[in-house]
Short mmCIF file of C-alpha atoms in Angstrom, two decimals:
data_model
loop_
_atom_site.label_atom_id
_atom_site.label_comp_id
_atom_site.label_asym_id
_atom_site.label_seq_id
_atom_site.Cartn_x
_atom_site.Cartn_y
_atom_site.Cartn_z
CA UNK A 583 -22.03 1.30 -10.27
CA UNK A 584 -19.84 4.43 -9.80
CA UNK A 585 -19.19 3.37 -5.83
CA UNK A 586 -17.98 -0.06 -7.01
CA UNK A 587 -15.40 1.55 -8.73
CA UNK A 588 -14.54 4.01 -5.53
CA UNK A 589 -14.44 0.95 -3.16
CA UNK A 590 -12.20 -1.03 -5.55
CA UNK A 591 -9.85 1.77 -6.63
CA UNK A 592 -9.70 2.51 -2.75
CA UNK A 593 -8.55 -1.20 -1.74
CA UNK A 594 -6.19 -0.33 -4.28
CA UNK A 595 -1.50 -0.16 0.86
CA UNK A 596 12.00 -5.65 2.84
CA UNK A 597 22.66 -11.96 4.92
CA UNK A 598 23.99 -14.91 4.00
CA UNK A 599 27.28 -13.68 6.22
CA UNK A 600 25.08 -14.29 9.03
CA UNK A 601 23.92 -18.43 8.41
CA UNK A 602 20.92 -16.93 6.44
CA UNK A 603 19.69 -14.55 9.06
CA UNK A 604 18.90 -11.22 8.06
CA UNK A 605 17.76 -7.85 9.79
CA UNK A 606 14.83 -6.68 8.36
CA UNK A 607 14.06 -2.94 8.47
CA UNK A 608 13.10 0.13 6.26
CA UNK A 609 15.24 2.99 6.37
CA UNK A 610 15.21 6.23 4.73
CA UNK A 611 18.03 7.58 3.90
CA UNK A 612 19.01 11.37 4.19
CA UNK A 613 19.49 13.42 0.76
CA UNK A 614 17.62 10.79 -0.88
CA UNK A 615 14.61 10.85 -3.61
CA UNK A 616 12.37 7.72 -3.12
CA UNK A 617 9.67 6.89 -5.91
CA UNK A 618 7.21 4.44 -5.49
CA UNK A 619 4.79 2.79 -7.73
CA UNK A 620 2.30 0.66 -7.54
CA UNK A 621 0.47 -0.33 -10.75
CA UNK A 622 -2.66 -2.56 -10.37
CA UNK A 623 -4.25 -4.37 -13.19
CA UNK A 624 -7.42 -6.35 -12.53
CA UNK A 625 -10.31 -7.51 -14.24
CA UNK A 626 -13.79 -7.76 -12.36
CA UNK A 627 -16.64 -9.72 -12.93
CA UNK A 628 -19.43 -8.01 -11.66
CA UNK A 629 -23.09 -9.30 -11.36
CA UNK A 630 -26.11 -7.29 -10.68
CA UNK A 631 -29.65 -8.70 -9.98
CA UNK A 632 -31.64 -9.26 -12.94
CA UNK A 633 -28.81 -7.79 -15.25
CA UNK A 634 -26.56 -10.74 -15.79
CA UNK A 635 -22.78 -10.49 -15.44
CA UNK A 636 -20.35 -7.76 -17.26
CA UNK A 637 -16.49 -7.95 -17.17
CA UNK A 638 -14.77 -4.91 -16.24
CA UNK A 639 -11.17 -4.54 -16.66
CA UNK A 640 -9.80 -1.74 -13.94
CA UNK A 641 -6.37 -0.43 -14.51
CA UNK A 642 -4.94 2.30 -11.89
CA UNK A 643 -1.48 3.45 -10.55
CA UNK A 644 -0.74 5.16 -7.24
CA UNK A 645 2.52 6.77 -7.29
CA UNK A 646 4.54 7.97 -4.01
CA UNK A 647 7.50 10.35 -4.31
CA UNK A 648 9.43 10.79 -0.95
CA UNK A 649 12.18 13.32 -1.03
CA UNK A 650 14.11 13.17 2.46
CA UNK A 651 17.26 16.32 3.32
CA UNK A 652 19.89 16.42 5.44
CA UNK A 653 19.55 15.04 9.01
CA UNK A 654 19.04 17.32 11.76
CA UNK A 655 21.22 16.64 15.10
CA UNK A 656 18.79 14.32 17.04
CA UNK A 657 19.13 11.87 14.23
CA UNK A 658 15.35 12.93 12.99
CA UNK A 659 15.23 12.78 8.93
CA UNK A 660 12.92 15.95 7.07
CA UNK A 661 10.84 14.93 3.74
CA UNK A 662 8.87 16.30 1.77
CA UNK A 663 5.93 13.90 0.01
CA UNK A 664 3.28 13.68 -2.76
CA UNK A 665 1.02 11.22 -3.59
CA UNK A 666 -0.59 10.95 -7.17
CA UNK A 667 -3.04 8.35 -8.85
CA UNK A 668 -3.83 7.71 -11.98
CA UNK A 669 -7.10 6.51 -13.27
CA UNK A 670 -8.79 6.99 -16.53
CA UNK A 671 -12.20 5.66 -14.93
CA UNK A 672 -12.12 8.34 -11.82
CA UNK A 673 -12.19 12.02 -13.92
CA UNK A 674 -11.88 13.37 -10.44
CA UNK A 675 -8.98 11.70 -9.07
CA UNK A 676 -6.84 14.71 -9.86
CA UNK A 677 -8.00 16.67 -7.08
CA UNK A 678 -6.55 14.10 -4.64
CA UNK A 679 -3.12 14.91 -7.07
CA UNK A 680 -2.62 17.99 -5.78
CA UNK A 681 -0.69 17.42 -2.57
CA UNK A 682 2.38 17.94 -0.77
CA UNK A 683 3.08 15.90 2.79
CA UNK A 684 5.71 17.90 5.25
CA UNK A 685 7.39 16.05 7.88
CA UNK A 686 10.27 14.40 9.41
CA UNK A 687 11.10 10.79 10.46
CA UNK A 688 12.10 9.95 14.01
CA UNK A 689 13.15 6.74 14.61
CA UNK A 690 12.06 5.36 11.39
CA UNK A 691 8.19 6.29 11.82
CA UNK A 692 7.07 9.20 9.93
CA UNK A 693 5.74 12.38 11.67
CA UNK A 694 3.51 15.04 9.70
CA UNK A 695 4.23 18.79 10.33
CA UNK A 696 2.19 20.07 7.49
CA UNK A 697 -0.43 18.92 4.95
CA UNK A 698 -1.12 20.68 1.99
CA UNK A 699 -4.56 19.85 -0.28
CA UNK A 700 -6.55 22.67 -0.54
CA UNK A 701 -8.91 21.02 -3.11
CA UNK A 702 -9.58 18.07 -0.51
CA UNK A 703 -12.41 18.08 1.84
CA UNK A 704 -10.68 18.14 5.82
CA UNK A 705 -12.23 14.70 6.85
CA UNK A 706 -11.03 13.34 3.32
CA UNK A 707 -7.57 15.00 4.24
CA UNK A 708 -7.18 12.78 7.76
CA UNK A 709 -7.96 9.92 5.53
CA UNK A 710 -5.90 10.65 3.23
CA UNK A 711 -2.88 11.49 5.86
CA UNK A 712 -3.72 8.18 7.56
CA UNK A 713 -3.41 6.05 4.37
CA UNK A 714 0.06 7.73 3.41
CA UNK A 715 1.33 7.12 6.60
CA UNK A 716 0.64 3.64 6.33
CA UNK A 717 2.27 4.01 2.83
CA UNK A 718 5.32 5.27 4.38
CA UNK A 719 5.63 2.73 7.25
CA UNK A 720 4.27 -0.04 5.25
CA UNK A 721 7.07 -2.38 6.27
CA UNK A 722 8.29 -2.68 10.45
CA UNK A 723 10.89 0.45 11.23
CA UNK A 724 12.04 -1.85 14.26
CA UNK A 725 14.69 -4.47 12.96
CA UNK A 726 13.24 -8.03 13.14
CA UNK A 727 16.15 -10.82 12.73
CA UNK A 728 14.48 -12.87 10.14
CA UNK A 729 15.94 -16.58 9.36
CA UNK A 730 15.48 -18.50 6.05
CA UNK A 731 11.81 -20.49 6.49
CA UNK A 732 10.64 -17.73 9.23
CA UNK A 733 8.04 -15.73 8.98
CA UNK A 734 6.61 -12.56 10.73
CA UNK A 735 3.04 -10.86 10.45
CA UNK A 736 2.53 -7.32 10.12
CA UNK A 737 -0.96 -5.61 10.30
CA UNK A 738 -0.43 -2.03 8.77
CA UNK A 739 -3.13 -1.59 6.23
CA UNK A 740 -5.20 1.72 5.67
CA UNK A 741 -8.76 0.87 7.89
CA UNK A 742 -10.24 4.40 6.44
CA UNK A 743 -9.77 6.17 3.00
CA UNK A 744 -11.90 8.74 0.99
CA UNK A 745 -15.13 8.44 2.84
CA UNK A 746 -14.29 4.76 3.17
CA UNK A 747 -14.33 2.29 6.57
CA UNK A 748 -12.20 -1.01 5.95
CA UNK A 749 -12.45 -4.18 8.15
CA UNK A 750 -9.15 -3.72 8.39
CA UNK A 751 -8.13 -5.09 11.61
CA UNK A 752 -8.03 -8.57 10.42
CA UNK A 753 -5.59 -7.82 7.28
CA UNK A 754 -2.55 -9.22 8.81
CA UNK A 755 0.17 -9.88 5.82
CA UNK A 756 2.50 -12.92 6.55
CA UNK A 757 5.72 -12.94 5.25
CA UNK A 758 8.22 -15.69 5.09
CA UNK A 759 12.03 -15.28 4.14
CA UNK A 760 12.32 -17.78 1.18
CA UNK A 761 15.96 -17.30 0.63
CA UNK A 762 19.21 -14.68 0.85
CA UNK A 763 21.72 -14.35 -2.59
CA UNK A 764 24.16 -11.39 -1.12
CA UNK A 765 22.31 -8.76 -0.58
CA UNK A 766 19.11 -9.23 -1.77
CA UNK A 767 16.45 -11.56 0.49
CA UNK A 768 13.37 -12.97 -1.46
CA UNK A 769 10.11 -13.16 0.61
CA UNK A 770 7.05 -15.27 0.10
CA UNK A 771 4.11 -12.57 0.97
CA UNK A 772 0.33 -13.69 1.46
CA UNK A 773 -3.17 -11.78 2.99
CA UNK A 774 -6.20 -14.09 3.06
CA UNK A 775 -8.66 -12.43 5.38
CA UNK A 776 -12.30 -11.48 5.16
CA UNK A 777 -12.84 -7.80 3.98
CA UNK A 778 -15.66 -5.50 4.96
CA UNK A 779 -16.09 -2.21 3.45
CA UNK A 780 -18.95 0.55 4.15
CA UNK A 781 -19.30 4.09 2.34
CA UNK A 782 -22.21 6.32 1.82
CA UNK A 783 -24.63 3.65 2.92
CA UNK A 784 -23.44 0.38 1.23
CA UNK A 785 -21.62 -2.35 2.92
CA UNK A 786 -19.43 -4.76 1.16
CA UNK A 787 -18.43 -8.12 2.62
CA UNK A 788 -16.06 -10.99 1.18
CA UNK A 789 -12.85 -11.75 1.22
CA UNK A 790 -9.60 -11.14 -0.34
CA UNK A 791 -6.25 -13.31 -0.86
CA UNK A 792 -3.19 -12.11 -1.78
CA UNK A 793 -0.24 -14.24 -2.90
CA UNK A 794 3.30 -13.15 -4.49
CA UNK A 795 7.19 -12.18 -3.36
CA UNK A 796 9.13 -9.13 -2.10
CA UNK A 797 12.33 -8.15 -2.71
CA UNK A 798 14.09 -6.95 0.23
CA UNK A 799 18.16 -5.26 0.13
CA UNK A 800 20.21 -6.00 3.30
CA UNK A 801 22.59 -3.03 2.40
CA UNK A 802 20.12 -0.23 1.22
CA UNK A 803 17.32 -1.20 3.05
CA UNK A 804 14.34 -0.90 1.22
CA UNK A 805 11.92 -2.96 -1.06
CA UNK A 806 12.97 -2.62 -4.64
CA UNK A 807 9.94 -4.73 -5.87
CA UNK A 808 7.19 -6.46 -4.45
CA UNK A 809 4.85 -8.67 -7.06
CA UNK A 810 1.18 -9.99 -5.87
CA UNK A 811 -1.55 -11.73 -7.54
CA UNK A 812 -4.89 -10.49 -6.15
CA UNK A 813 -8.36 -12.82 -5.83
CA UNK A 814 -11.09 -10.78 -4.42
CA UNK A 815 -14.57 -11.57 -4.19
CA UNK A 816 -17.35 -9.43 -2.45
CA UNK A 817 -21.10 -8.46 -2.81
CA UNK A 818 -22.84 -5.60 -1.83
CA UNK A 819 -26.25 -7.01 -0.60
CA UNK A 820 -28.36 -3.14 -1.08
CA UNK A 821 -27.07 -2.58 -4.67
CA UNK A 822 -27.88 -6.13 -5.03
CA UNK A 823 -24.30 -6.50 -6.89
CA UNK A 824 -21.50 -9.12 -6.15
CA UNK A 825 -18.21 -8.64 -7.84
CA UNK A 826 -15.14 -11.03 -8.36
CA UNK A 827 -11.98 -9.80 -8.80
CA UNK A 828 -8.60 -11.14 -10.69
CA UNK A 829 -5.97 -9.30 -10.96
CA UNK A 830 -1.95 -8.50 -10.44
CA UNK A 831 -0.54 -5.46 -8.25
CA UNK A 832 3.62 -4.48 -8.79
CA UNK A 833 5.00 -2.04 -6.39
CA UNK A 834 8.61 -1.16 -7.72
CA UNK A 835 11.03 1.51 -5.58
CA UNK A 836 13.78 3.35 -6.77
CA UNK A 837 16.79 5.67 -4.96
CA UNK A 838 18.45 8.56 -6.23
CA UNK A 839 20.33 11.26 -4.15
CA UNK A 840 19.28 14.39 -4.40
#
């Protein structure tokens, strides 16, 4: 039951002057502290052959703190990152707290110059660099010009984590610019794909649909908030377990200069 609970808390990854048209782009800013959390609250239903059904309620935060300095000449932005997670139902996730990401971004895209986590295995560490850099180019660094009722696709999810493979080629998230009130642009986001999972021997196929909005600002560039409703369900056919899963995940962002 233990690796149910380590695949699930591993699936647990933007103006009106211009006639509703908007560029869409994250930027960090120099001299700038970004924190980012994402709190996920979801309650599983998990069956096991010849046991009946249980509900599960799983409750976990991950919690990114980006701290960018002055820019150098070329433009290129330093940072310096951690990543922490909470869990009260993974007494070992504190190893993975102990962290600190070095690097610079050029153009937008971060670029790692040094990883710190001694208590972290090394093929657990590429993982783990992988998924943060996801984290930190999880919206397009290339403006897109984005019109009320349009909508773009972007494919940037983590496909490995922790030991982990995810299908997760086919997680393309849509979204569509519902509407612009000054400087703040409200998206429609949704992911309904199929999701395939294997670790240390099990496979897990289902699917997965999420469904919510984003809050984009045209001025600061960045995602304030973004608020999804998760359905989930998935079986693991050599533990002879299926699990469905309900839940909500809120991703909030603040700024501060340093």
């Amino acid at each position: 039951m233990r690796k149910v609970f380590t695949v699930i808390a591993a699936l647990a990854v933007n103006a009106a002057a211009f006639a509703q048209t908007i560029d869409f782009k994250m930027d960090y800013k120099q001299n700038s502290t970004y924190t980012q959390k994402m709190d996920m609250d979801v309650m599983m239903d998990i069956g096991q052959e010849g046991q009946g059904n249980m509900e599960q309620p799983l409750a976990m935060a991950f919690i990114y703190t980006i701290k960018t300095d002055k820019a150098a000449a070329n433009g290129d932005i330093p940072f310096t990152a951690n990543m922490k997670m909470e869990n009260d139902m993974m007494p070992n996730a504190e190893e993975f707290n102990n962290n600190k990401f070095v690097g610079h971004f050029s153009k937008g895209a971060p670029v790692f110059d040094k990883v710190e986590m001694a208590s972290v295995p090394a093929e657990a560490q590429e993982q783990l660099k992988e998924a943060f850099s996801k984290v930190l180019s999880q919206f397009p660094t290339e403006a897109k010009k984005v019109k009320v009722g349009e909508s773009f696709t972007y494919n940037n999810l983590p496909v490995s984590m922790g030991g982990m493979d995810f299908g997760g080629k086919d997680m393309v998230i849509t979204y569509t610019l519902k509407k612009v009130e000054g400087n703040k642009a409200t998206f429609d986001v949704l992911l309904d794909s199929p999701l395939e999972v294997s670790t240390q021997g099990v496979n897990m196929k289902g699917k997965m649909k999420m469904t919510g909005t984003m809050i984009y600002l045209t001025d600061a560039k960045y995602v304030p908030s973004q608020d999804l409703d998760i359905d989930a369900t998935f079986s693991m056919a050599e533990a002879g377990v299926t699990v469905g899963m309900k839940g909500k995940t809120i991703m909030t962002t603040t700024v501060a200069p340093n």
